[in-house]
């Protein structure tokens, strides 16, 4: 049955339960789509045989009439998640050949729910990047193209492969991780929904670390309802993760009533940046009008320390990365450089890391080591931690005033061309995270919702920032925005 790979999770769930389709048929359709998608470079590893085995098991489970929502649903898994016996390389040459003997908590929950793994998805190396151009596998390609142009566009980063796969119907949904916007930014660039949960809502165990106090896993899906279904499956306390919060997990899907009457939505004045494209400004104003028409009250709010968020993030994240990546030394697993005669372990460490890490990862390790060094710890790292506390307090003050959620743009532009920033100052690339990093610094939930197209026919997204642990309320507001925007555009298939 053709076209099954374009189904949403919710539609596929209904068809599977009514026996209209089988998990095997659905998986075969996705496997076929994946096999014909090499031009997108979204998958780093394809697992068609494993997927069919899991689909057969899902059909047996569905036949009992008692199967979870994700039973039989084919998914893509970002290469940052450890999957037992399947290459998990974090898109880095330094982890070449690494096949874990264990499964991440997130993927354990997914397979326990009967989901199907189509393969591992491309990403920026160690999740460091905003365009998926730092990957050892080469860049993933956005399924969307500018009108009248064949220029290859970025799907965003670091979860670029996940975004491209979901947008291009190469899976029904995918896992992503978000350290400074790496779920929400690629979701906006590809016209899909991306959810960054509250820090601690989803276990980080078995996810290769970038910056441990900022990393958070979440769903990348075709609709808000699909994100709610997916989040229900992966959320919850995990004793193996010391940062996992022991809070009850509500039924996120049941919260999607679309009724936001009386809700107060904040518009932060600090997010109106100098030089912001008129299209982004209009999208934001239109989004606020949609929520107002749905019954919400729109109020201006202030987040005064927002202007310090990006520099604070690019001190803290590299500092944590330099510590986390110290373990990759060629001794226990992954790439090991060959020694020349007379060389010792120190030369092996140095050459292994020089050969295994890409330029962006090397840059961030060096920045992190610098800001943590004895002479600069107080001047940079400790000061950035103080700024982080102030940013968190800004949000707390806004929510304490009665605001239920905050509406902002998700990105400062639509997707840009691959290679267009190759010769630019790295800070220009970092500015892609300008609207998203505050959410990670404050540990809040955020969601990107596709709400329109730019003048060149590329998708644009708006971001909703929710209160901590109130993803259900945030997703309901996102659902109301999604319904009002009526975004149904898909990329024209060229691959």
Coordinates of C-alpha atoms in Angstrom, one line a residue:
X1 CA 0.0 0.0 0.0
X2 CA 1.7 3.2 -1.2
X3 CA 1.8 6.5 0.7
X4 CA 1.7 4.9 4.2
X5 CA 5.0 6.6 5.1
X6 CA 3.2 10.0 4.9
X7 CA 0.8 9.1 7.7
X8 CA 0.9 10.8 11.1
X9 CA 1.4 8.7 14.3
X10 CA -2.2 9.3 15.2
X11 CA -3.6 8.2 11.9
X12 CA -1.3 5.2 11.7
X13 CA -2.3 4.2 15.2
X14 CA -6.0 4.2 14.3
X15 CA -5.4 2.3 11.1
X16 CA -3.2 -0.3 12.9
X17 CA -5.8 -0.8 15.6
X18 CA -8.7 -1.2 13.1
X19 CA -6.6 -3.7 11.1
X20 CA -6.9 -1.5 8.0
X21 CA -3.1 -1.8 7.7
X22 CA -0.4 -3.9 9.4
X23 CA 2.8 -2.8 11.1
X24 CA 4.7 -4.8 8.5
X25 CA 3.0 -3.0 5.6
X26 CA 3.7 0.3 7.3
X27 CA 7.3 -0.5 7.9
X28 CA 7.8 -1.8 4.4
X29 CA 6.5 1.5 3.0
X30 CA 9.0 3.4 5.2
X31 CA 11.9 1.1 4.4
X32 CA 11.2 1.7 0.7
X33 CA 11.1 5.5 1.3
X34 CA 14.4 5.3 3.2
X35 CA 16.1 3.2 0.5
X36 CA 15.3 5.8 -2.1
X37 CA 16.3 8.8 0.0
X38 CA 20.1 8.8 -0.2
X39 CA 20.1 12.3 -1.8
X40 CA 18.9 13.7 1.6
X41 CA 21.6 11.9 3.5
X42 CA 19.3 11.8 6.5
X43 CA 20.1 8.2 7.6
X44 CA 23.6 7.3 8.8
X45 CA 22.7 3.7 9.4
X46 CA 19.7 1.8 7.9
X47 CA 18.2 -1.2 9.8
X48 CA 15.5 -2.6 7.4
X49 CA 15.8 -6.2 8.7
X50 CA 15.6 -5.2 12.3
X51 CA 12.6 -2.9 11.5
X52 CA 10.7 -5.8 9.9
X53 CA 11.4 -8.1 12.8
X54 CA 10.1 -5.4 15.2
X55 CA 7.1 -4.8 13.0
X56 CA 6.2 -8.6 13.0
X57 CA 6.4 -8.5 16.8
X58 CA 4.2 -5.4 16.9
X59 CA 1.5 -7.1 14.7
X60 CA 1.4 -10.0 17.1
X61 CA 1.0 -7.5 20.0
X62 CA -1.7 -5.6 18.1
X63 CA -3.6 -8.8 17.5
X64 CA -4.1 -9.1 21.2
X65 CA -6.0 -5.8 21.2
X66 CA -3.9 -4.4 24.0
X67 CA -1.0 -2.4 22.5
X68 CA 0.5 1.0 23.4
X69 CA 0.1 4.0 21.2
X70 CA 3.4 3.6 19.5
X71 CA 3.1 -0.1 18.8
X72 CA 4.0 -0.7 15.1
X73 CA 5.0 2.9 14.5
X74 CA 8.3 3.2 12.4
X75 CA 10.7 5.8 13.9
X76 CA 14.2 7.2 13.1
X77 CA 16.7 7.5 16.0
X78 CA 19.2 10.3 16.2
X79 CA 22.8 9.0 16.2
X80 CA 23.3 10.4 19.6
X81 CA 21.2 7.7 21.2
X82 CA 23.0 4.5 22.1
X83 CA 21.2 1.5 20.5
X84 CA 22.4 -2.0 21.4
X85 CA 24.4 -3.6 18.6
X86 CA 23.7 -0.8 16.1
X87 CA 26.4 1.8 15.3
X88 CA 26.1 4.9 17.6
X89 CA 28.7 7.3 16.5
X90 CA 27.5 10.8 17.3
X91 CA 28.4 11.6 13.7
X92 CA 32.1 11.7 14.8
X93 CA 35.1 9.8 13.4
X94 CA 36.4 9.4 17.0
X95 CA 33.6 6.9 17.7
X96 CA 34.0 5.0 14.4
X97 CA 33.0 1.4 14.8
X98 CA 31.3 1.9 18.2
X99 CA 28.4 -0.5 18.7
X100 CA 27.0 -0.2 22.3
X101 CA 26.3 -3.2 24.4
X102 CA 23.4 -1.3 26.0
X103 CA 20.3 0.7 25.1
X104 CA 19.5 4.3 26.0
X105 CA 16.5 4.7 28.4
X106 CA 14.6 6.6 25.7
X107 CA 15.0 3.9 23.1
X108 CA 14.3 1.2 25.7
X109 CA 11.0 2.8 26.4
X110 CA 10.2 3.1 22.7
X111 CA 11.0 -0.6 21.9
X112 CA 9.0 -1.5 25.1
X113 CA 6.1 0.4 23.6
X114 CA 6.4 -1.7 20.4
X115 CA 7.9 1.0 18.2
X116 CA 10.0 0.1 15.1
X117 CA 13.5 1.4 14.4
X118 CA 14.2 2.2 10.7
X119 CA 17.8 3.3 11.4
X120 CA 20.0 6.0 12.9
X121 CA 19.8 9.6 11.8
X122 CA 22.5 12.1 10.7
X123 CA 23.4 15.0 13.0
X124 CA 26.1 17.6 13.7
X125 CA 29.1 16.0 15.3
X126 CA 28.5 15.5 19.0
X127 CA 25.4 17.8 18.5
X128 CA 27.7 20.8 17.9
X129 CA 26.3 22.9 15.1
X130 CA 23.3 24.6 13.7
X131 CA 23.3 23.3 10.1
X132 CA 24.3 19.6 10.2
X133 CA 27.5 20.5 8.3
X134 CA 29.9 19.3 11.0
X135 CA 28.8 15.6 10.6
X136 CA 31.4 12.9 9.8
X137 CA 28.7 11.5 7.4
X138 CA 28.4 14.7 5.4
X139 CA 25.6 17.2 5.6
X140 CA 22.0 16.2 5.7
X141 CA 19.9 18.0 3.1
X142 CA 16.6 19.8 3.7
X143 CA 13.7 18.3 1.6
X144 CA 12.6 21.9 0.9
X145 CA 13.9 24.0 -1.9
X146 CA 13.5 27.7 -2.6
X147 CA 11.1 28.4 -5.4
X148 CA 12.8 28.2 -8.7
X149 CA 16.1 27.1 -7.2
X150 CA 18.1 23.9 -6.9
X151 CA 20.4 25.1 -4.1
X152 CA 20.7 22.6 -1.3
X153 CA 19.5 24.0 2.0
X154 CA 20.4 23.0 5.5
X155 CA 17.7 21.1 7.5
X156 CA 19.1 22.8 10.6
X157 CA 21.1 21.3 13.4
X158 CA 22.1 19.5 15.3
X159 CA 19.0 17.2 14.7
X160 CA 19.2 17.9 11.0
X161 CA 18.8 14.2 9.9
X162 CA 15.8 13.8 12.2
X163 CA 14.2 16.9 10.8
X164 CA 14.9 15.9 7.2
X165 CA 13.6 12.4 7.8
X166 CA 10.3 13.5 9.3
X167 CA 9.7 16.3 6.8
X168 CA 10.5 14.0 3.9
X169 CA 8.3 11.2 5.2
X170 CA 11.2 8.8 5.7
X171 CA 9.7 7.9 9.1
X172 CA 6.6 8.8 11.0
X173 CA 8.6 10.6 13.8
X174 CA 12.1 10.8 15.2
X175 CA 14.0 11.4 18.3
X176 CA 16.0 14.6 18.7
X177 CA 18.1 16.3 21.3
X178 CA 18.2 19.9 22.2
X179 CA 21.1 21.6 23.9
X180 CA 20.6 25.2 22.7
X181 CA 17.8 24.8 20.1
X182 CA 18.8 21.6 18.2
X183 CA 15.2 20.2 18.1
X184 CA 13.3 23.5 17.6
X185 CA 15.5 25.2 15.0
X186 CA 15.6 22.2 12.6
X187 CA 11.9 21.7 13.1
X188 CA 11.3 25.3 12.0
X189 CA 13.6 24.9 9.0
X190 CA 11.7 21.8 7.8
X191 CA 8.1 22.6 8.6
X192 CA 7.6 20.1 11.4
X193 CA 6.9 20.2 15.1
X194 CA 9.8 19.9 17.6
X195 CA 9.4 19.7 21.4
X196 CA 12.1 20.4 23.9
X197 CA 10.7 19.1 27.3
X198 CA 11.5 20.5 30.7
X199 CA 15.1 19.6 31.8
X200 CA 14.7 16.3 33.7
X201 CA 11.4 15.3 32.1
X202 CA 13.1 12.8 29.8
X203 CA 16.0 10.6 30.8
X204 CA 19.4 11.4 29.4
X205 CA 20.9 8.0 30.2
X206 CA 22.5 6.4 27.2
X207 CA 22.5 9.6 25.2
X208 CA 26.1 10.7 24.2
X209 CA 26.7 13.8 26.2
X210 CA 27.4 17.3 24.8
X211 CA 26.6 19.7 27.7
X212 CA 25.0 17.7 30.6
X213 CA 23.2 20.6 32.3
X214 CA 21.6 21.7 29.0
X215 CA 21.0 18.5 26.9
X216 CA 17.4 17.2 26.7
X217 CA 15.8 14.6 24.4
X218 CA 12.5 15.2 22.8
X219 CA 10.2 14.3 19.9
X220 CA 10.3 15.6 16.3
X221 CA 6.9 14.9 14.6
X222 CA 4.5 16.0 11.9
X223 CA 1.9 17.4 14.2
X224 CA 1.4 18.6 17.8
X225 CA -0.8 15.6 18.6
X226 CA 2.0 13.2 17.4
X227 CA 4.4 15.0 19.7
X228 CA 2.1 14.6 22.7
X229 CA 1.8 10.8 21.9
X230 CA 5.5 10.5 21.5
X231 CA 6.3 12.5 24.7
X232 CA 3.9 10.3 26.7
X233 CA 6.0 7.2 25.7
X234 CA 9.5 8.6 26.6
X235 CA 8.8 10.8 29.6
X236 CA 9.2 9.7 33.2
X237 CA 11.7 9.2 36.0
X238 CA 14.8 7.1 35.5
X239 CA 16.9 6.0 38.5
X240 CA 19.9 5.7 36.2
X241 CA 19.9 9.4 35.5
X242 CA 20.6 11.6 38.5
X243 CA 19.1 14.6 36.7
X244 CA 15.9 12.8 36.0
X245 CA 12.9 14.3 37.9
X246 CA 10.5 12.1 39.8
X247 CA 7.3 13.8 38.7
X248 CA 4.1 12.2 37.5
X249 CA 3.7 12.2 33.7
X250 CA 0.3 13.5 32.6
X251 CA -1.6 12.4 29.5
X252 CA -0.2 15.0 27.1
X253 CA -2.6 13.9 24.3
X254 CA -5.7 14.2 26.5
X255 CA -4.7 17.8 27.2
X256 CA -5.1 18.8 23.5
X257 CA -8.5 20.4 23.7
X258 CA -7.6 23.5 21.8
X259 CA -9.4 25.7 24.4
X260 CA -7.0 28.5 25.5
X261 CA -9.7 31.0 26.5
X262 CA -8.4 33.1 29.4
X263 CA -4.8 32.0 28.9
X264 CA -2.2 34.9 29.1
X265 CA 0.5 34.8 26.4
X266 CA 3.6 36.9 26.8
X267 CA 5.4 38.7 24.0
X268 CA 9.0 39.6 25.1
X269 CA 10.2 42.9 23.8
X270 CA 13.8 41.8 24.0
X271 CA 13.2 39.3 21.2
X272 CA 12.5 42.1 18.7
X273 CA 16.1 42.2 17.4
X274 CA 17.6 44.9 15.2
X275 CA 17.6 43.8 11.6
X276 CA 15.0 41.1 12.2
X277 CA 13.5 40.2 8.7
X278 CA 10.1 41.7 8.1
X279 CA 8.7 38.2 7.3
X280 CA 9.7 37.0 10.8
X281 CA 8.2 40.0 12.4
X282 CA 4.9 39.5 10.5
X283 CA 4.8 35.8 11.3
X284 CA 5.2 36.7 15.0
X285 CA 2.5 39.3 14.9
X286 CA 0.2 37.0 13.0
X287 CA 0.8 34.2 15.5
X288 CA -0.1 36.5 18.4
X289 CA -3.3 37.5 16.5
X290 CA -4.2 33.8 16.0
X291 CA -3.9 33.1 19.7
X292 CA -5.9 36.3 20.6
X293 CA -8.6 35.2 18.2
X294 CA -8.7 31.8 20.0
X295 CA -9.4 33.5 23.3
X296 CA -6.0 34.2 24.8
X297 CA -4.9 37.5 26.2
X298 CA -1.7 38.8 24.6
X299 CA 0.5 40.9 26.9
X300 CA 4.0 42.5 26.6
X301 CA 6.6 41.1 28.9
X302 CA 10.2 41.8 29.6
X303 CA 13.1 39.3 29.8
X304 CA 15.9 41.8 30.5
X305 CA 18.9 39.5 30.6
X306 CA 18.0 37.9 27.2
X307 CA 20.8 39.9 25.5
X308 CA 23.4 38.0 27.6
X309 CA 22.0 34.5 26.8
X310 CA 24.0 33.7 23.7
X311 CA 27.4 34.6 25.1
X312 CA 26.6 32.9 28.4
X313 CA 25.5 29.7 26.5
X314 CA 28.7 29.7 24.4
X315 CA 30.8 29.8 27.6
X316 CA 28.9 27.2 29.5
X317 CA 28.2 24.7 26.7
X318 CA 31.8 24.4 25.6
X319 CA 33.0 24.2 29.2
X320 CA 30.8 21.2 29.8
X321 CA 31.7 19.7 26.4
X322 CA 35.4 20.0 27.1
X323 CA 34.9 17.9 30.2
X324 CA 32.5 15.4 28.7
X325 CA 34.7 14.8 25.6
X326 CA 37.8 14.2 27.6
X327 CA 36.8 10.5 27.7
X328 CA 37.5 10.1 24.0
X329 CA 41.2 9.3 24.1
X330 CA 41.6 6.2 21.9
X331 CA 42.2 3.9 24.8
X332 CA 38.9 2.1 25.4
X333 CA 36.7 2.4 22.3
X334 CA 36.4 4.2 19.0
X335 CA 39.2 5.6 16.8
X336 CA 42.9 5.1 17.9
X337 CA 45.7 6.8 16.1
X338 CA 48.7 4.8 15.0
X339 CA 51.9 5.6 16.8
X340 CA 55.2 6.3 15.2
X341 CA 58.3 4.6 16.5
X342 CA 59.4 6.1 19.8
X343 CA 56.1 7.8 20.5
X344 CA 54.2 7.1 23.8
X345 CA 50.7 7.5 25.2
X346 CA 50.7 11.3 25.2
X347 CA 51.3 11.4 21.5
X348 CA 48.6 8.8 21.0
X349 CA 46.1 10.9 22.9
X350 CA 47.0 14.0 20.9
X351 CA 46.9 12.4 17.5
X352 CA 43.7 10.4 18.2
X353 CA 41.8 13.6 19.2
X354 CA 43.2 15.6 16.4
X355 CA 42.2 12.9 13.8
X356 CA 38.9 12.0 15.4
X357 CA 37.3 15.4 16.2
X358 CA 36.2 17.8 13.6
X359 CA 37.0 21.5 13.5
X360 CA 33.9 22.7 15.3
X361 CA 34.3 20.2 18.1
X362 CA 38.0 21.1 18.5
X363 CA 37.0 24.8 18.6
X364 CA 34.5 24.2 21.4
X365 CA 36.8 21.9 23.4
X366 CA 39.5 24.6 23.3
X367 CA 37.0 27.4 24.3
X368 CA 35.8 25.2 27.1
X369 CA 39.3 24.4 28.4
X370 CA 40.1 28.1 28.2
X371 CA 37.1 29.3 30.2
X372 CA 37.7 26.6 32.8
X373 CA 41.4 27.4 33.2
X374 CA 42.7 28.8 36.5
X375 CA 43.2 32.3 35.2
X376 CA 39.8 32.7 33.5
X377 CA 37.4 30.5 35.6
X378 CA 36.0 33.5 37.5
X379 CA 36.1 35.9 34.6
X380 CA 34.1 33.7 32.3
X381 CA 32.6 30.5 33.6
X382 CA 31.5 31.7 37.0
X383 CA 30.1 34.9 35.5
X384 CA 28.2 33.0 32.9
X385 CA 26.7 30.8 35.6
X386 CA 25.5 34.0 37.4
X387 CA 24.0 35.2 34.1
X388 CA 22.2 31.9 33.7
X389 CA 20.6 32.4 37.2
X390 CA 19.4 35.8 36.2
X391 CA 17.9 34.5 32.9
X392 CA 16.1 31.8 34.9
X393 CA 14.7 34.5 37.3
X394 CA 13.5 36.6 34.4
X395 CA 11.2 33.7 33.3
X396 CA 10.2 33.0 36.9
X397 CA 9.1 36.6 37.3
X398 CA 7.1 36.6 34.1
X399 CA 5.3 33.4 35.0
X400 CA 4.7 34.7 38.6
X401 CA 2.9 37.7 37.0
X402 CA 0.2 35.3 35.6
X403 CA 1.6 34.6 32.1
X404 CA 0.9 31.0 31.0
X405 CA 3.3 30.8 28.0
X406 CA 5.6 33.0 25.9
X407 CA 5.4 33.4 22.1
X408 CA 8.6 34.1 20.1
X409 CA 10.0 33.3 16.6
X410 CA 11.8 30.0 16.5
X411 CA 14.6 31.1 14.2
X412 CA 15.8 34.5 12.9
X413 CA 15.4 33.3 9.2
X414 CA 14.2 30.5 7.0
X415 CA 16.6 27.7 6.1
X416 CA 19.9 28.9 4.5
X417 CA 22.0 27.2 1.8
X418 CA 24.6 24.6 2.7
X419 CA 28.0 26.2 2.6
X420 CA 26.6 29.8 2.7
X421 CA 28.2 30.3 6.2
X422 CA 31.4 28.4 5.5
X423 CA 33.5 31.5 5.4
X424 CA 31.6 33.5 7.9
X425 CA 32.6 34.3 11.5
X426 CA 31.5 31.3 13.6
X427 CA 29.5 33.7 15.8
X428 CA 27.2 34.3 12.8
X429 CA 26.3 30.6 12.8
X430 CA 25.8 30.7 16.5
X431 CA 23.2 33.5 16.1
X432 CA 20.8 30.9 14.7
X433 CA 20.2 29.9 18.3
X434 CA 19.4 33.4 19.5
X435 CA 15.7 32.7 20.2
X436 CA 16.2 29.2 21.6
X437 CA 19.2 29.1 24.0
X438 CA 17.3 30.9 26.8
X439 CA 15.0 28.0 27.2
X440 CA 17.9 25.5 27.8
X441 CA 19.6 27.9 30.2
X442 CA 16.4 28.2 32.2
X443 CA 15.5 24.4 31.9
X444 CA 12.1 25.3 30.5
X445 CA 9.9 23.4 27.9
X446 CA 9.6 24.8 24.4
X447 CA 7.9 23.8 21.2
X448 CA 8.4 25.0 17.6
X449 CA 5.2 25.0 15.4
X450 CA 5.2 25.5 11.7
X451 CA 3.0 28.5 11.0
X452 CA 3.8 29.9 7.5
X453 CA 6.0 30.2 4.5
X454 CA 8.4 32.9 3.5
X455 CA 8.5 34.7 0.2
X456 CA 10.6 31.9 -1.3
X457 CA 8.2 29.2 -0.2
X458 CA 10.2 28.0 2.8
X459 CA 8.7 27.0 6.1
X460 CA 8.8 29.3 9.1
X461 CA 8.1 28.4 12.7
X462 CA 7.0 30.1 16.0
X463 CA 8.1 29.0 19.4
X464 CA 6.0 28.7 22.5
X465 CA 7.9 28.6 25.9
X466 CA 6.0 27.0 28.7
X467 CA 6.2 26.9 32.5
X468 CA 8.4 24.1 34.0
X469 CA 6.7 20.7 34.1
X470 CA 3.6 22.1 32.3
X471 CA 4.3 20.6 28.8
X472 CA 0.6 19.6 28.7
X473 CA -0.6 23.2 28.9
X474 CA 2.2 24.3 26.4
X475 CA 1.2 21.7 23.9
X476 CA -2.4 22.6 24.1
X477 CA -1.5 26.2 23.3
X478 CA 0.7 24.9 20.5
X479 CA -2.3 22.8 19.3
X480 CA -4.5 25.9 19.2
X481 CA -1.8 27.7 17.2
X482 CA -1.4 24.8 14.8
X483 CA -5.2 24.7 14.2
X484 CA -5.3 28.4 13.6
X485 CA -2.3 28.5 11.3
X486 CA -3.6 25.5 9.3
X487 CA 0.0 24.7 8.0
X488 CA -0.3 21.7 5.7
X489 CA 2.5 22.5 3.1
X490 CA 4.9 19.7 2.2
X491 CA 8.2 19.9 0.3
X492 CA 7.9 19.0 -3.4
X493 CA 9.7 15.7 -3.9
X494 CA 12.9 16.1 -5.9
X495 CA 15.1 13.4 -4.3

